[in-house]
Amino acid sequence: MRRGDVDAVLQLERAVYLFPWSARIFHDCLRVGYHAWVVTDDAGRVLGYSFLSIVLQEAHILNICVAESERGRGLADQLLDIMIEAATAARVESLMLEVRPSNRAARRLYKRRGFTFLGRRPRYYPASEGREDALLLCLSLVDA
Ligand SMILES: CC(C)(COP(=O)(O)OP(=O)(O)OC[C@H]1O[C@@H](n2cnc3c(N)ncnc32)[C@H](O)[C@@H]1OP(=O)(O)O)[C@@H](O)C(=O)NCCC(=O)NCCS
C-alpha cells in the first residue's frame, strides 16, 4: 500500500465497517512503518487491504478487509499468506489478532487458517449498542 492508495482504501473501509478507521489512522499507520498491502484488479481498483504490525517476536494483524462484492474467492487468504510470509521472514513466533464474536465470516476464515483462541478482551470494540468484547486469536509460526 502506498500513500496514493489511502483514498480508495478509506472508501472501502467506510463501506464495510460501522466504525471505520479515519484517514488519519491510515496515514499514521503508513508513517510509522506498519506493513500494509492492497489487492487490486487489473484496472488498479482496490478490492481489499491489510495492515500488520511487527514488534520483536510478535506480529499483530490490525486490519484485513475485502470488498463485499469480492468475498468468498480467497482474497483474504492471499492477504493472510503475504502477512504470514512477512512475519516469518521477520522471525516472528506468533501472529495475533482481535475479532468480534459476532463476525462469523472472519472467525470461519481464521479457524480454517489454524488460529486458536487465546483470550477475551472485555468491551474492546464500539458497537451499535454499547461495547462488544474482542476474541484474541493466535497463530503459532514456529515450525510453520
Ligand atoms: C473477513 C473477510 C476479510 C473474509 O474475506 P474473504 O476474501 O471473503 O475470505 P474467504 O473467501 O476466505 O471467506 C471467508 C469466509 O467468509 C464466508 N464468506 C465467503 N463469502 C461470503 C459471502 N459472499 N457472504 C458471506 N460470507 C461469505 C465464508 O463462510 C468463508 O468461510 P469458508 O472458507 O469456510 O467457506 C471479509 O469477510 C471482510 O472483509 N469482512 C469485513 C471486514 C472484517 O470483518 N475484517 C475482519 C476483522 S477481524
PDB file of C-alpha atoms and ligand atoms in Angstrom:
ATOM      1  CA  MET A   1       0.000   0.000   0.000  1.00  0.00           C
ATOM      2  CA  ARG A   2       1.214   3.453  -0.915  1.00  0.00           C
ATOM      3  CA  ARG A   3       0.005   6.845   0.294  1.00  0.00           C
ATOM      4  CA  GLY A   4      -1.805   7.236  -3.031  1.00  0.00           C
ATOM      5  CA  ASP A   5      -3.944   4.172  -2.213  1.00  0.00           C
ATOM      6  CA  VAL A   6      -5.329   5.672   1.000  1.00  0.00           C
ATOM      7  CA  ASP A   7      -8.337   7.414  -0.595  1.00  0.00           C
ATOM      8  CA  ALA A   8      -9.552   4.167  -2.193  1.00  0.00           C
ATOM      9  CA  VAL A   9      -8.770   2.188   0.970  1.00  0.00           C
ATOM     10  CA  LEU A  10     -10.686   4.709   3.068  1.00  0.00           C
ATOM     11  CA  GLN A  11     -13.680   4.473   0.740  1.00  0.00           C
ATOM     12  CA  LEU A  12     -13.708   0.677   1.137  1.00  0.00           C
ATOM     13  CA  GLU A  13     -13.207   0.929   4.904  1.00  0.00           C
ATOM     14  CA  ARG A  14     -16.213   3.252   5.188  1.00  0.00           C
ATOM     15  CA  ALA A  15     -18.378   0.979   3.033  1.00  0.00           C
ATOM     16  CA  VAL A  16     -17.551  -2.091   5.142  1.00  0.00           C
ATOM     17  CA  TYR A  17     -17.244  -1.076   8.793  1.00  0.00           C
ATOM     18  CA  LEU A  18     -19.810   0.539  11.058  1.00  0.00           C
ATOM     19  CA  PHE A  19     -16.939   2.132  12.988  1.00  0.00           C
ATOM     20  CA  PRO A  20     -14.322   2.805  10.289  1.00  0.00           C
ATOM     21  CA  TRP A  21     -10.743   3.959  10.783  1.00  0.00           C
ATOM     22  CA  SER A  22     -10.169   7.606   9.878  1.00  0.00           C
ATOM     23  CA  ALA A  23      -7.883   8.868   7.090  1.00  0.00           C
ATOM     24  CA  ARG A  24      -5.505   9.985   9.816  1.00  0.00           C
ATOM     25  CA  ILE A  25      -5.188   6.458  11.235  1.00  0.00           C
ATOM     26  CA  PHE A  26      -4.333   5.072   7.777  1.00  0.00           C
ATOM     27  CA  HIS A  27      -1.721   7.766   7.179  1.00  0.00           C
ATOM     28  CA  ASP A  28      -0.251   7.261  10.671  1.00  0.00           C
ATOM     29  CA  CYS A  29      -0.024   3.501  10.104  1.00  0.00           C
ATOM     30  CA  LEU A  30       1.975   4.079   6.916  1.00  0.00           C
ATOM     31  CA  ARG A  31       4.096   6.789   8.549  1.00  0.00           C
ATOM     32  CA  VAL A  32       5.171   4.581  11.468  1.00  0.00           C
ATOM     33  CA  GLY A  33       6.060   1.821   9.034  1.00  0.00           C
ATOM     34  CA  TYR A  34       3.411  -0.808   9.614  1.00  0.00           C
ATOM     35  CA  HIS A  35       3.332  -3.356   6.833  1.00  0.00           C
ATOM     36  CA  ALA A  36       0.360  -2.778   4.546  1.00  0.00           C
ATOM     37  CA  TRP A  37      -0.890  -4.343   1.322  1.00  0.00           C
ATOM     38  CA  VAL A  38      -3.659  -3.809  -1.187  1.00  0.00           C
ATOM     39  CA  VAL A  39      -5.213  -6.361  -3.527  1.00  0.00           C
ATOM     40  CA  THR A  40      -6.270  -4.736  -6.812  1.00  0.00           C
ATOM     41  CA  ASP A  41      -7.950  -5.829 -10.016  1.00  0.00           C
ATOM     42  CA  ASP A  42      -6.352  -5.428 -13.455  1.00  0.00           C
ATOM     43  CA  ALA A  43      -7.568  -1.828 -13.621  1.00  0.00           C
ATOM     44  CA  GLY A  44      -5.927  -0.997 -10.279  1.00  0.00           C
ATOM     45  CA  ARG A  45      -9.191  -0.826  -8.345  1.00  0.00           C
ATOM     46  CA  VAL A  46      -8.643  -1.659  -4.660  1.00  0.00           C
ATOM     47  CA  LEU A  47     -10.542  -4.854  -3.712  1.00  0.00           C
ATOM     48  CA  GLY A  48      -9.005  -5.460  -0.302  1.00  0.00           C
ATOM     49  CA  TYR A  49      -6.225  -4.452   2.066  1.00  0.00           C
ATOM     50  CA  SER A  50      -4.481  -5.404   5.275  1.00  0.00           C
ATOM     51  CA  PHE A  51      -2.225  -3.941   7.958  1.00  0.00           C
ATOM     52  CA  LEU A  52       0.317  -5.799  10.060  1.00  0.00           C
ATOM     53  CA  SER A  53       2.492  -4.557  12.913  1.00  0.00           C
ATOM     54  CA  ILE A  54       5.639  -6.445  13.820  1.00  0.00           C
ATOM     55  CA  VAL A  55       7.279  -5.779  17.184  1.00  0.00           C
ATOM     56  CA  LEU A  56      10.108  -8.055  18.286  1.00  0.00           C
ATOM     57  CA  GLN A  57       8.835 -11.646  18.151  1.00  0.00           C
ATOM     58  CA  GLU A  58       5.157 -10.730  17.836  1.00  0.00           C
ATOM     59  CA  ALA A  59       3.078  -9.734  14.855  1.00  0.00           C
ATOM     60  CA  HIS A  60      -0.402  -8.283  15.060  1.00  0.00           C
ATOM     61  CA  ILE A  61      -2.972  -8.105  12.270  1.00  0.00           C
ATOM     62  CA  LEU A  62      -4.511  -4.642  12.672  1.00  0.00           C
ATOM     63  CA  ASN A  63      -6.954  -4.738   9.783  1.00  0.00           C
ATOM     64  CA  ILE A  64      -7.954  -7.104   6.987  1.00  0.00           C
ATOM     65  CA  CYS A  65     -10.794  -6.163   4.687  1.00  0.00           C
ATOM     66  CA  VAL A  66     -12.261  -7.350   1.379  1.00  0.00           C
ATOM     67  CA  ALA A  67     -14.956  -5.514  -0.621  1.00  0.00           C
ATOM     68  CA  GLU A  68     -18.336  -7.150  -0.156  1.00  0.00           C
ATOM     69  CA  SER A  69     -18.706  -7.908  -3.891  1.00  0.00           C
ATOM     70  CA  GLU A  70     -15.357  -9.752  -3.901  1.00  0.00           C
ATOM     71  CA  ARG A  71     -15.814 -12.033  -0.891  1.00  0.00           C
ATOM     72  CA  GLY A  72     -15.680 -15.806  -0.950  1.00  0.00           C
ATOM     73  CA  ARG A  73     -12.962 -16.096  -3.592  1.00  0.00           C
ATOM     74  CA  GLY A  74      -9.875 -16.282  -1.433  1.00  0.00           C
ATOM     75  CA  LEU A  75      -8.674 -12.670  -1.385  1.00  0.00           C
ATOM     76  CA  ALA A  76      -8.437 -12.704   2.408  1.00  0.00           C
ATOM     77  CA  ASP A  77      -6.379 -15.886   2.090  1.00  0.00           C
ATOM     78  CA  GLN A  78      -3.970 -14.075  -0.220  1.00  0.00           C
ATOM     79  CA  LEU A  79      -3.654 -11.234   2.282  1.00  0.00           C
ATOM     80  CA  LEU A  80      -3.119 -13.701   5.137  1.00  0.00           C
ATOM     81  CA  ASP A  81      -0.485 -15.578   3.102  1.00  0.00           C
ATOM     82  CA  ILE A  82       1.504 -12.407   2.494  1.00  0.00           C
ATOM     83  CA  MET A  83       1.269 -11.363   6.168  1.00  0.00           C
ATOM     84  CA  ILE A  84       2.421 -14.812   7.320  1.00  0.00           C
ATOM     85  CA  GLU A  85       5.305 -14.619   4.838  1.00  0.00           C
ATOM     86  CA  ALA A  86       6.369 -11.181   6.142  1.00  0.00           C
ATOM     87  CA  ALA A  87       6.074 -12.298   9.782  1.00  0.00           C
ATOM     88  CA  THR A  88       8.018 -15.491   9.128  1.00  0.00           C
ATOM     89  CA  ALA A  89      10.766 -13.527   7.339  1.00  0.00           C
ATOM     90  CA  ALA A  90      10.999 -11.291  10.445  1.00  0.00           C
ATOM     91  CA  ARG A  91      11.405 -14.456  12.593  1.00  0.00           C
ATOM     92  CA  VAL A  92       8.153 -13.764  14.377  1.00  0.00           C
ATOM     93  CA  GLU A  93       6.922 -16.583  16.599  1.00  0.00           C
ATOM     94  CA  SER A  94       3.234 -15.772  16.773  1.00  0.00           C
ATOM     95  CA  LEU A  95       0.640 -13.852  14.816  1.00  0.00           C
ATOM     96  CA  MET A  96      -2.188 -12.293  16.829  1.00  0.00           C
ATOM     97  CA  LEU A  97      -5.435 -10.571  16.028  1.00  0.00           C
ATOM     98  CA  GLU A  98      -8.686  -9.428  17.589  1.00  0.00           C
ATOM     99  CA  VAL A  99     -12.088 -10.291  16.138  1.00  0.00           C
ATOM    100  CA  ARG A 100     -15.651  -9.535  17.151  1.00  0.00           C
ATOM    101  CA  PRO A 101     -17.515 -12.629  18.412  1.00  0.00           C
ATOM    102  CA  SER A 102     -20.347 -11.569  16.048  1.00  0.00           C
ATOM    103  CA  ASN A 103     -18.053 -11.612  12.972  1.00  0.00           C
ATOM    104  CA  ARG A 104     -18.846 -15.101  11.693  1.00  0.00           C
ATOM    105  CA  ALA A 105     -17.145 -14.851   8.275  1.00  0.00           C
ATOM    106  CA  ALA A 106     -13.871 -13.661   9.803  1.00  0.00           C
ATOM    107  CA  ARG A 107     -13.993 -16.274  12.570  1.00  0.00           C
ATOM    108  CA  ARG A 108     -14.535 -19.045   9.995  1.00  0.00           C
ATOM    109  CA  LEU A 109     -11.582 -17.781   7.984  1.00  0.00           C
ATOM    110  CA  TYR A 110      -9.250 -17.637  11.000  1.00  0.00           C
ATOM    111  CA  LYS A 111     -10.358 -21.063  12.245  1.00  0.00           C
ATOM    112  CA  ARG A 112      -9.731 -22.589   8.822  1.00  0.00           C
ATOM    113  CA  ARG A 113      -6.256 -20.977   8.810  1.00  0.00           C
ATOM    114  CA  GLY A 114      -5.372 -22.516  12.189  1.00  0.00           C
ATOM    115  CA  PHE A 115      -5.757 -19.578  14.577  1.00  0.00           C
ATOM    116  CA  THR A 116      -6.604 -20.608  18.128  1.00  0.00           C
ATOM    117  CA  PHE A 117      -8.363 -18.800  20.968  1.00  0.00           C
ATOM    118  CA  LEU A 118      -6.062 -17.025  23.403  1.00  0.00           C
ATOM    119  CA  GLY A 119      -8.405 -14.850  25.439  1.00  0.00           C
ATOM    120  CA  ARG A 120     -11.156 -12.286  25.510  1.00  0.00           C
ATOM    121  CA  ARG A 121     -10.772  -8.507  25.783  1.00  0.00           C
ATOM    122  CA  PRO A 122     -13.909  -7.210  27.512  1.00  0.00           C
ATOM    123  CA  ARG A 123     -15.738  -4.280  25.873  1.00  0.00           C
ATOM    124  CA  TYR A 124     -12.947  -3.792  23.352  1.00  0.00           C
ATOM    125  CA  TYR A 125     -14.985  -2.570  20.356  1.00  0.00           C
ATOM    126  CA  PRO A 126     -17.592   0.158  19.958  1.00  0.00           C
ATOM    127  CA  ALA A 127     -20.947  -1.342  18.982  1.00  0.00           C
ATOM    128  CA  SER A 128     -24.347  -0.025  17.939  1.00  0.00           C
ATOM    129  CA  GLU A 129     -25.491  -0.653  21.496  1.00  0.00           C
ATOM    130  CA  GLY A 130     -22.673  -0.130  23.992  1.00  0.00           C
ATOM    131  CA  ARG A 131     -19.491  -2.143  23.522  1.00  0.00           C
ATOM    132  CA  GLU A 132     -18.551  -5.599  22.203  1.00  0.00           C
ATOM    133  CA  ASP A 133     -15.823  -7.897  23.526  1.00  0.00           C
ATOM    134  CA  ALA A 134     -12.924  -8.953  21.323  1.00  0.00           C
ATOM    135  CA  LEU A 135     -11.717 -12.507  20.939  1.00  0.00           C
ATOM    136  CA  LEU A 136      -7.924 -12.604  20.891  1.00  0.00           C
ATOM    137  CA  LEU A 137      -6.691 -15.270  18.466  1.00  0.00           C
ATOM    138  CA  CYS A 138      -3.185 -16.533  17.832  1.00  0.00           C
ATOM    139  CA  LEU A 139      -1.371 -18.473  15.105  1.00  0.00           C
ATOM    140  CA  SER A 140       1.939 -20.039  16.024  1.00  0.00           C
ATOM    141  CA  LEU A 141       4.540 -19.587  13.279  1.00  0.00           C
ATOM    142  CA  VAL A 142       7.195 -21.692  14.983  1.00  0.00           C
ATOM    143  CA  ASP A 143       7.979 -24.753  12.813  1.00  0.00           C
ATOM    144  CA  ALA A 144       5.392 -23.427  10.314  1.00  0.00           C
TER     145      ALA A 144
HETATM  146  C1  LIG B   1     -13.392 -11.490   6.852  1.00  0.00           C
HETATM  147  C2  LIG B   1     -13.135 -11.177   5.372  1.00  0.00           C
HETATM  148  C3  LIG B   1     -11.809 -10.384   5.267  1.00  0.00           C
HETATM  149  C4  LIG B   1     -13.006 -12.501   4.600  1.00  0.00           C
HETATM  150  O1  LIG B   1     -12.708 -12.181   3.242  1.00  0.00           O
HETATM  151  P1  LIG B   1     -12.945 -13.246   2.036  1.00  0.00           P
HETATM  152  O2  LIG B   1     -11.976 -12.896   0.947  1.00  0.00           O
HETATM  153  O3  LIG B   1     -14.363 -13.359   1.697  1.00  0.00           O
HETATM  154  O4  LIG B   1     -12.458 -14.587   2.716  1.00  0.00           O
HETATM  155  P2  LIG B   1     -12.775 -16.056   2.240  1.00  0.00           P
HETATM  156  O5  LIG B   1     -13.059 -16.092   0.749  1.00  0.00           O
HETATM  157  O6  LIG B   1     -11.672 -16.919   2.741  1.00  0.00           O
HETATM  158  O7  LIG B   1     -14.101 -16.382   3.041  1.00  0.00           O
HETATM  159  C5  LIG B   1     -14.043 -16.455   4.445  1.00  0.00           C
HETATM  160  C6  LIG B   1     -15.361 -16.975   4.995  1.00  0.00           C
HETATM  161  O8  LIG B   1     -16.347 -15.944   4.782  1.00  0.00           O
HETATM  162  C7  LIG B   1     -17.587 -16.531   4.423  1.00  0.00           C
HETATM  163  N1  LIG B   1     -17.990 -15.968   3.138  1.00  0.00           N
HETATM  164  C8  LIG B   1     -17.386 -16.073   1.974  1.00  0.00           C
HETATM  165  N2  LIG B   1     -18.054 -15.429   1.036  1.00  0.00           N
HETATM  166  C9  LIG B   1     -19.096 -14.886   1.619  1.00  0.00           C
HETATM  167  C10 LIG B   1     -20.147 -14.079   1.164  1.00  0.00           C
HETATM  168  N3  LIG B   1     -20.254 -13.708  -0.106  1.00  0.00           N
HETATM  169  N4  LIG B   1     -21.064 -13.678   2.070  1.00  0.00           N
HETATM  170  C11 LIG B   1     -20.952 -14.051   3.339  1.00  0.00           C
HETATM  171  N5  LIG B   1     -19.960 -14.799   3.834  1.00  0.00           N
HETATM  172  C12 LIG B   1     -19.058 -15.223   2.978  1.00  0.00           C
HETATM  173  C13 LIG B   1     -17.430 -17.989   4.305  1.00  0.00           C
HETATM  174  O9  LIG B   1     -18.012 -18.575   5.429  1.00  0.00           O
HETATM  175  C14 LIG B   1     -15.921 -18.200   4.295  1.00  0.00           C
HETATM  176  O10 LIG B   1     -15.602 -19.320   5.076  1.00  0.00           O
HETATM  177  P3  LIG B   1     -15.277 -20.731   4.348  1.00  0.00           P
HETATM  178  O11 LIG B   1     -13.953 -20.540   3.665  1.00  0.00           O
HETATM  179  O12 LIG B   1     -15.193 -21.670   5.474  1.00  0.00           O
HETATM  180  O13 LIG B   1     -16.387 -21.005   3.397  1.00  0.00           O
HETATM  181  C15 LIG B   1     -14.307 -10.376   4.753  1.00  0.00           C
HETATM  182  O14 LIG B   1     -15.499 -11.034   5.072  1.00  0.00           O
HETATM  183  C16 LIG B   1     -14.384  -8.924   5.221  1.00  0.00           C
HETATM  184  O15 LIG B   1     -13.717  -8.053   4.689  1.00  0.00           O
HETATM  185  N6  LIG B   1     -15.195  -8.640   6.239  1.00  0.00           N
HETATM  186  C17 LIG B   1     -15.386  -7.255   6.727  1.00  0.00           C
HETATM  187  C18 LIG B   1     -14.130  -6.752   7.431  1.00  0.00           C
HETATM  188  C19 LIG B   1     -13.787  -7.649   8.593  1.00  0.00           C
HETATM  189  O16 LIG B   1     -14.663  -8.029   9.354  1.00  0.00           O
HETATM  190  N7  LIG B   1     -12.492  -7.967   8.727  1.00  0.00           N
HETATM  191  C20 LIG B   1     -12.017  -8.819   9.785  1.00  0.00           C
HETATM  192  C21 LIG B   1     -11.811  -8.028  11.023  1.00  0.00           C
HETATM  193  S1  LIG B   1     -11.205  -9.069  12.339  1.00  0.00           S
END
